[in-house]
CSV table of C-alpha atoms in Angstrom, one decimal:
chain,number,residue,atom,x,y,z
W,1,UNK,CA,50.9,-10.2,98.3
W,2,UNK,CA,53.7,-7.8,97.4
W,3,UNK,CA,54.2,-8.8,93.8
W,4,UNK,CA,55.1,-5.3,92.5
W,5,UNK,CA,53.4,-6.0,89.2
W,6,UNK,CA,53.8,-3.5,86.5
W,7,UNK,CA,50.1,-3.7,85.6
W,8,UNK,CA,48.4,-6.4,87.7
W,9,UNK,CA,45.1,-7.3,86.0
W,10,UNK,CA,42.8,-10.0,84.6
W,11,UNK,CA,41.9,-11.7,87.9
W,12,UNK,CA,39.5,-14.7,87.6
W,13,UNK,CA,38.6,-17.3,90.2
W,14,UNK,CA,38.8,-20.9,89.3
W,15,UNK,CA,36.3,-22.7,91.5
W,16,UNK,CA,37.4,-26.1,90.3
W,17,UNK,CA,41.0,-25.7,91.3
W,18,UNK,CA,40.4,-23.3,94.2
W,19,UNK,CA,43.0,-20.8,92.8
W,20,UNK,CA,43.0,-17.3,91.4
W,21,UNK,CA,44.4,-16.6,88.0
W,22,UNK,CA,45.7,-13.2,87.3
W,23,UNK,CA,48.2,-11.3,85.0
W,24,UNK,CA,50.9,-8.7,84.7
W,25,UNK,CA,50.0,-7.3,81.3
W,26,UNK,CA,53.2,-5.7,79.9
W,27,UNK,CA,55.4,-8.3,81.5
W,28,UNK,CA,53.4,-11.1,79.7
W,29,UNK,CA,53.2,-13.0,83.0
W,30,UNK,CA,50.4,-15.4,83.9
W,31,UNK,CA,50.0,-16.0,87.7
W,32,UNK,CA,48.3,-18.8,89.6
W,33,UNK,CA,47.7,-17.9,93.3
W,34,UNK,CA,46.7,-20.6,95.7
W,35,UNK,CA,45.2,-19.0,98.8
W,36,UNK,CA,45.3,-22.3,100.7
W,37,UNK,CA,49.1,-22.4,100.6
W,38,UNK,CA,49.8,-18.7,99.9
W,39,UNK,CA,51.9,-19.8,96.9
W,40,UNK,CA,52.0,-17.8,93.7
W,41,UNK,CA,53.5,-19.4,90.6
W,42,UNK,CA,54.1,-17.7,87.3
W,43,UNK,CA,54.7,-18.4,83.6
W,44,UNK,CA,55.9,-16.0,81.0
W,45,UNK,CA,53.9,-16.0,77.7
W,46,UNK,CA,56.3,-13.8,75.8
W,47,UNK,CA,54.1,-10.9,74.9
W,48,UNK,CA,51.6,-8.6,76.7
W,49,UNK,CA,48.5,-10.5,77.9
W,50,UNK,CA,45.4,-8.4,78.6
W,51,UNK,CA,42.9,-10.9,79.9
W,52,UNK,CA,42.0,-14.6,80.0
W,53,UNK,CA,39.1,-16.9,80.4
W,54,UNK,CA,39.1,-20.5,81.6
W,55,UNK,CA,37.9,-23.1,79.0
W,56,UNK,CA,35.2,-25.6,79.8
W,57,UNK,CA,37.4,-28.4,78.4
W,58,UNK,CA,40.5,-27.3,80.3
W,59,UNK,CA,43.2,-24.8,79.7
W,60,UNK,CA,42.4,-21.2,78.9
W,61,UNK,CA,41.9,-18.6,76.2
W,62,UNK,CA,44.1,-15.5,76.2
W,63,UNK,CA,43.6,-12.1,74.6
W,64,UNK,CA,47.1,-10.8,73.9
W,65,UNK,CA,49.1,-8.2,71.9
W,66,UNK,CA,48.9,-10.5,68.9
W,67,UNK,CA,45.2,-11.5,69.3
W,68,UNK,CA,43.5,-14.6,70.7
W,69,UNK,CA,45.3,-17.7,71.8
W,70,UNK,CA,44.6,-21.0,73.4
W,71,UNK,CA,47.0,-21.9,76.2
W,72,UNK,CA,47.5,-24.8,78.5
W,73,UNK,CA,49.3,-24.0,81.7
W,74,UNK,CA,50.4,-27.6,82.5
W,75,UNK,CA,51.9,-28.5,79.1
W,76,UNK,CA,52.8,-25.0,77.9
W,77,UNK,CA,51.0,-25.8,74.6
W,78,UNK,CA,49.8,-22.7,72.8
W,79,UNK,CA,47.7,-22.2,69.6
W,80,UNK,CA,47.0,-18.9,67.8
W,81,UNK,CA,43.3,-18.4,66.9
W,82,UNK,CA,42.9,-14.9,65.4
W,83,UNK,CA,44.5,-11.5,65.3
W,84,UNK,CA,41.7,-9.1,64.5
W,85,UNK,CA,44.0,-6.1,64.8
W,86,UNK,CA,47.1,-7.2,63.0
W,87,UNK,CA,46.7,-3.9,61.0
W,88,UNK,CA,46.9,-1.9,64.2
W,89,UNK,CA,50.4,-2.7,65.6
W,90,UNK,CA,50.1,0.0,68.3
W,91,UNK,CA,47.1,-1.8,69.8
W,92,UNK,CA,46.8,-4.6,72.3
W,93,UNK,CA,44.0,-6.4,74.1
W,94,UNK,CA,43.1,-5.2,77.6
W,95,UNK,CA,40.0,-6.4,79.6
W,96,UNK,CA,37.5,-9.1,78.9
W,97,UNK,CA,35.0,-11.6,80.3
W,98,UNK,CA,32.8,-14.6,79.2
W,99,UNK,CA,29.0,-14.6,78.7
W,100,UNK,CA,26.5,-17.2,79.9
W,101,UNK,CA,26.7,-19.1,76.6
W,102,UNK,CA,30.5,-19.5,76.7
W,103,UNK,CA,31.5,-16.6,74.4
W,104,UNK,CA,34.6,-14.7,75.2
W,105,UNK,CA,34.4,-10.9,75.0
W,106,UNK,CA,37.6,-8.7,75.0
W,107,UNK,CA,38.5,-5.2,74.1
W,108,UNK,CA,41.6,-3.5,72.7
W,109,UNK,CA,43.3,-0.2,73.3
W,110,UNK,CA,46.3,1.8,72.1
W,111,UNK,CA,49.4,0.6,73.9
W,112,UNK,CA,51.4,3.6,75.0
W,113,UNK,CA,52.0,7.1,73.6
W,114,UNK,CA,49.3,9.8,73.4
W,115,UNK,CA,45.8,8.2,74.0
W,116,UNK,CA,43.6,7.9,71.0
W,117,UNK,CA,40.1,6.3,70.6
W,118,UNK,CA,41.5,3.3,68.7
W,119,UNK,CA,40.0,0.6,71.0
W,120,UNK,CA,37.3,-1.8,70.0
W,121,UNK,CA,35.3,-4.7,71.6
W,122,UNK,CA,35.3,-8.2,70.1
W,123,UNK,CA,33.3,-11.3,70.7
W,124,UNK,CA,35.1,-14.7,70.3
W,125,UNK,CA,32.5,-17.3,69.6
W,126,UNK,CA,32.8,-21.0,70.6
W,127,UNK,CA,33.6,-21.9,67.0
W,128,UNK,CA,36.5,-19.3,67.2
W,129,UNK,CA,34.8,-16.9,64.9
W,130,UNK,CA,35.6,-13.3,65.8
W,131,UNK,CA,33.0,-10.5,65.6
W,132,UNK,CA,33.8,-6.8,66.2
W,133,UNK,CA,31.2,-4.7,68.1
W,134,UNK,CA,31.9,-1.2,69.3
W,135,UNK,CA,34.8,1.0,68.3
W,136,UNK,CA,36.0,4.5,69.1
W,137,UNK,CA,37.0,3.6,72.7
W,138,UNK,CA,40.2,4.9,74.4
W,139,UNK,CA,40.6,2.2,77.0
W,140,UNK,CA,38.2,-0.7,76.8
W,141,UNK,CA,37.5,-1.9,80.3
W,142,UNK,CA,35.1,-3.1,83.0
W,143,UNK,CA,33.4,-5.9,81.1
W,144,UNK,CA,31.1,-8.0,83.2
W,145,UNK,CA,27.6,-9.6,83.0
W,146,UNK,CA,24.7,-9.5,85.3
W,147,UNK,CA,24.1,-12.8,87.2
W,148,UNK,CA,21.5,-13.9,84.7
W,149,UNK,CA,23.6,-12.9,81.7
W,150,UNK,CA,21.1,-10.4,80.2
W,151,UNK,CA,23.0,-7.2,80.9
W,152,UNK,CA,26.5,-6.4,79.8
W,153,UNK,CA,28.6,-3.8,81.5
W,154,UNK,CA,31.6,-2.1,79.9
W,155,UNK,CA,33.6,1.1,80.4
W,156,UNK,CA,36.2,3.5,79.0
W,157,UNK,CA,38.9,4.4,81.6
W,158,UNK,CA,40.1,7.5,79.7
W,159,UNK,CA,40.1,10.7,81.9
W,160,UNK,CA,38.0,12.5,79.3
W,161,UNK,CA,35.3,9.8,79.3
W,162,UNK,CA,35.5,7.8,82.6
W,163,UNK,CA,32.1,6.2,82.1
W,164,UNK,CA,30.5,2.8,82.7
W,165,UNK,CA,27.7,1.7,80.3
W,166,UNK,CA,25.1,-1.0,80.5
W,167,UNK,CA,23.5,-2.8,77.5
W,168,UNK,CA,20.8,-5.4,77.2
W,169,UNK,CA,22.3,-8.6,76.0
W,170,UNK,CA,20.6,-11.1,73.7
W,171,UNK,CA,21.9,-14.5,74.9
W,172,UNK,CA,20.8,-16.3,71.8
W,173,UNK,CA,22.8,-14.1,69.4
W,174,UNK,CA,25.4,-12.7,71.7
W,175,UNK,CA,24.4,-9.1,70.7
W,176,UNK,CA,24.3,-6.1,73.0
W,177,UNK,CA,21.7,-3.4,72.4
W,178,UNK,CA,20.0,-0.5,74.1
W,179,UNK,CA,23.3,0.9,75.4
W,180,UNK,CA,23.0,3.5,78.2
W,181,UNK,CA,25.1,5.2,80.8
W,182,UNK,CA,25.2,3.1,83.9
W,183,UNK,CA,27.6,5.1,86.1
W,184,UNK,CA,29.5,8.3,85.5
W,185,UNK,CA,32.6,8.1,87.6
W,186,UNK,CA,33.0,11.9,87.8
W,187,UNK,CA,31.0,11.6,91.0
W,188,UNK,CA,33.8,9.6,92.7
W,189,UNK,CA,37.6,9.8,93.0
W,190,UNK,CA,38.6,6.8,90.8
W,191,UNK,CA,38.2,6.3,87.0
W,192,UNK,CA,36.7,2.9,85.9
W,193,UNK,CA,39.0,0.0,85.6
W,194,UNK,CA,38.2,-3.7,85.9
W,195,UNK,CA,34.8,-4.8,87.1
W,196,UNK,CA,32.8,-7.8,88.3
W,197,UNK,CA,29.3,-8.5,89.7
W,198,UNK,CA,28.0,-10.1,92.9
W,199,UNK,CA,25.1,-12.4,93.6
W,200,UNK,CA,22.8,-9.4,94.2
W,201,UNK,CA,23.5,-8.1,90.8
W,202,UNK,CA,25.7,-5.2,92.0
W,203,UNK,CA,28.6,-4.1,89.9
W,204,UNK,CA,32.0,-3.8,91.6
W,205,UNK,CA,34.5,-1.4,90.0
W,206,UNK,CA,38.2,-0.7,90.7
W,207,UNK,CA,38.6,3.0,90.9
W,208,UNK,CA,41.9,3.5,89.2
W,209,UNK,CA,43.9,6.7,90.2
W,210,UNK,CA,41.4,7.1,93.1
W,211,UNK,CA,42.6,4.4,95.6
W,212,UNK,CA,39.1,3.0,96.0
W,213,UNK,CA,36.8,0.2,95.0
W,214,UNK,CA,33.0,0.9,94.5
W,215,UNK,CA,29.9,-1.2,94.7
W,216,UNK,CA,27.1,0.1,92.4
W,217,UNK,CA,23.6,-1.2,92.6
W,218,UNK,CA,21.8,-2.5,89.5
W,219,UNK,CA,20.0,0.9,89.2
W,220,UNK,CA,23.3,2.7,89.0
W,221,UNK,CA,23.5,4.0,92.6
W,222,UNK,CA,26.7,4.1,94.6
W,223,UNK,CA,26.2,1.7,97.5
W,224,UNK,CA,29.7,1.2,99.0
W,225,UNK,CA,33.2,2.7,98.8
W,226,UNK,CA,36.2,0.8,100.1
W,227,UNK,CA,39.6,2.7,100.5
W,228,UNK,CA,42.6,0.6,99.5
W,229,UNK,CA,46.3,1.2,100.2
W,230,UNK,CA,47.3,1.8,96.5
W,231,UNK,CA,46.3,4.6,94.2
W,232,UNK,CA,45.6,2.4,91.2
W,233,UNK,CA,43.6,-0.7,91.9
W,234,UNK,CA,42.8,-2.4,88.7
W,235,UNK,CA,40.6,-5.5,88.8
W,236,UNK,CA,38.2,-6.9,91.5
W,237,UNK,CA,37.2,-10.6,91.5
W,238,UNK,CA,35.3,-12.6,94.2
W,239,UNK,CA,36.9,-15.9,95.1
W,240,UNK,CA,37.5,-18.3,97.9
W,241,UNK,CA,35.4,-21.4,98.7
W,242,UNK,CA,32.3,-19.3,99.5
W,243,UNK,CA,33.0,-16.6,96.9
W,244,UNK,CA,33.1,-14.0,99.7
W,245,UNK,CA,36.7,-12.8,99.4
W,246,UNK,CA,37.2,-9.9,97.1
W,247,UNK,CA,40.6,-10.2,95.4
W,248,UNK,CA,42.0,-7.0,93.9
W,249,UNK,CA,45.0,-6.5,91.5
W,250,UNK,CA,46.8,-3.2,91.2
W,251,UNK,CA,49.2,-1.2,89.1
W,252,UNK,CA,52.8,-0.6,90.2
W,253,UNK,CA,54.4,1.0,87.1
W,254,UNK,CA,55.3,4.6,87.8
W,255,UNK,CA,54.1,4.4,91.4
W,256,UNK,CA,55.8,6.2,94.3
W,257,UNK,CA,56.8,3.2,96.2
W,258,UNK,CA,57.9,5.3,99.2
W,259,UNK,CA,54.3,6.5,99.5
W,260,UNK,CA,52.6,3.3,98.5
W,261,UNK,CA,55.0,0.4,98.9
W,262,UNK,CA,52.3,-2.2,98.0
W,263,UNK,CA,51.6,-0.8,94.6
W,264,UNK,CA,51.4,-3.6,92.1
W,265,UNK,CA,50.4,-6.0,94.8
W,266,UNK,CA,47.5,-8.5,95.0
W,267,UNK,CA,45.0,-7.9,97.8
W,268,UNK,CA,42.3,-9.9,99.5
W,269,UNK,CA,39.4,-7.9,101.0
W,270,UNK,CA,37.0,-9.6,103.5
W,271,UNK,CA,34.0,-8.5,105.4
W,272,UNK,CA,32.1,-6.7,102.6
W,273,UNK,CA,29.0,-8.7,103.2
W,274,UNK,CA,28.8,-9.5,99.5
W,275,UNK,CA,29.2,-12.8,97.7
W,276,UNK,CA,30.3,-13.3,94.1
W,277,UNK,CA,29.0,-15.6,91.4
W,278,UNK,CA,30.9,-18.4,89.6
W,279,UNK,CA,32.6,-17.2,86.4
W,280,UNK,CA,31.4,-18.7,83.1
W,281,UNK,CA,34.0,-20.6,81.1
W,282,UNK,CA,34.8,-20.3,77.4
W,283,UNK,CA,32.9,-23.0,75.5
W,284,UNK,CA,35.4,-23.3,72.6
């Protein structure tokens, strides 16, 4: 779909409604794509929105420029929860995901200007309490969990770092530990952007600035490389009735549209032989 998004991101499959939710971060746009009809509808939130999670009780939670919000698509109702970086006006939230116990994880980054390691990861618990975790990150990205929820993946997209890490995850406390390098993207063309996992426990990574998507086995080995028609793919997410379609957002801002006219578009990749897993919902 030729949406020409500035920064297409945040794709998440809604198995209950059979639709894909996704974002254009700087435009503050929330999108709802229905593959059955091909219709994409949009709502403007009014500020940059980095990522979202669907709520178990309906609606969604957003991680935005001004912190965490509850939002209802149908009514437009919105409720602010917490702004953990109100003291850092240059920052905004970027990527995120939900753990197996319904906690929402999201990370921040400096928004524009010269990159600095000002980003940090946060955990939003189901009682809406916010806990900071790891700081000193340039571009928080790539958050995903293994199918059993016991390994957390995360990355830093910055060109000087471009690394994906894995950490053991305590489901009872929501605490990562034993962090280690999972995949160093200097071995491939693209830097790490958004990620997701499949039913075999493999990690799928959008290779931003490399025009590729990668499948990495649980032991950190490159298993598959898919070339895509845009230089900056940004977030993969399995969807469709059988979770076998790999949806992919991309970045259009600053792209040479003569060379890559679909930059900023939403893509659907089939025939990978992989199947995704249902996305956990925020329990708050």
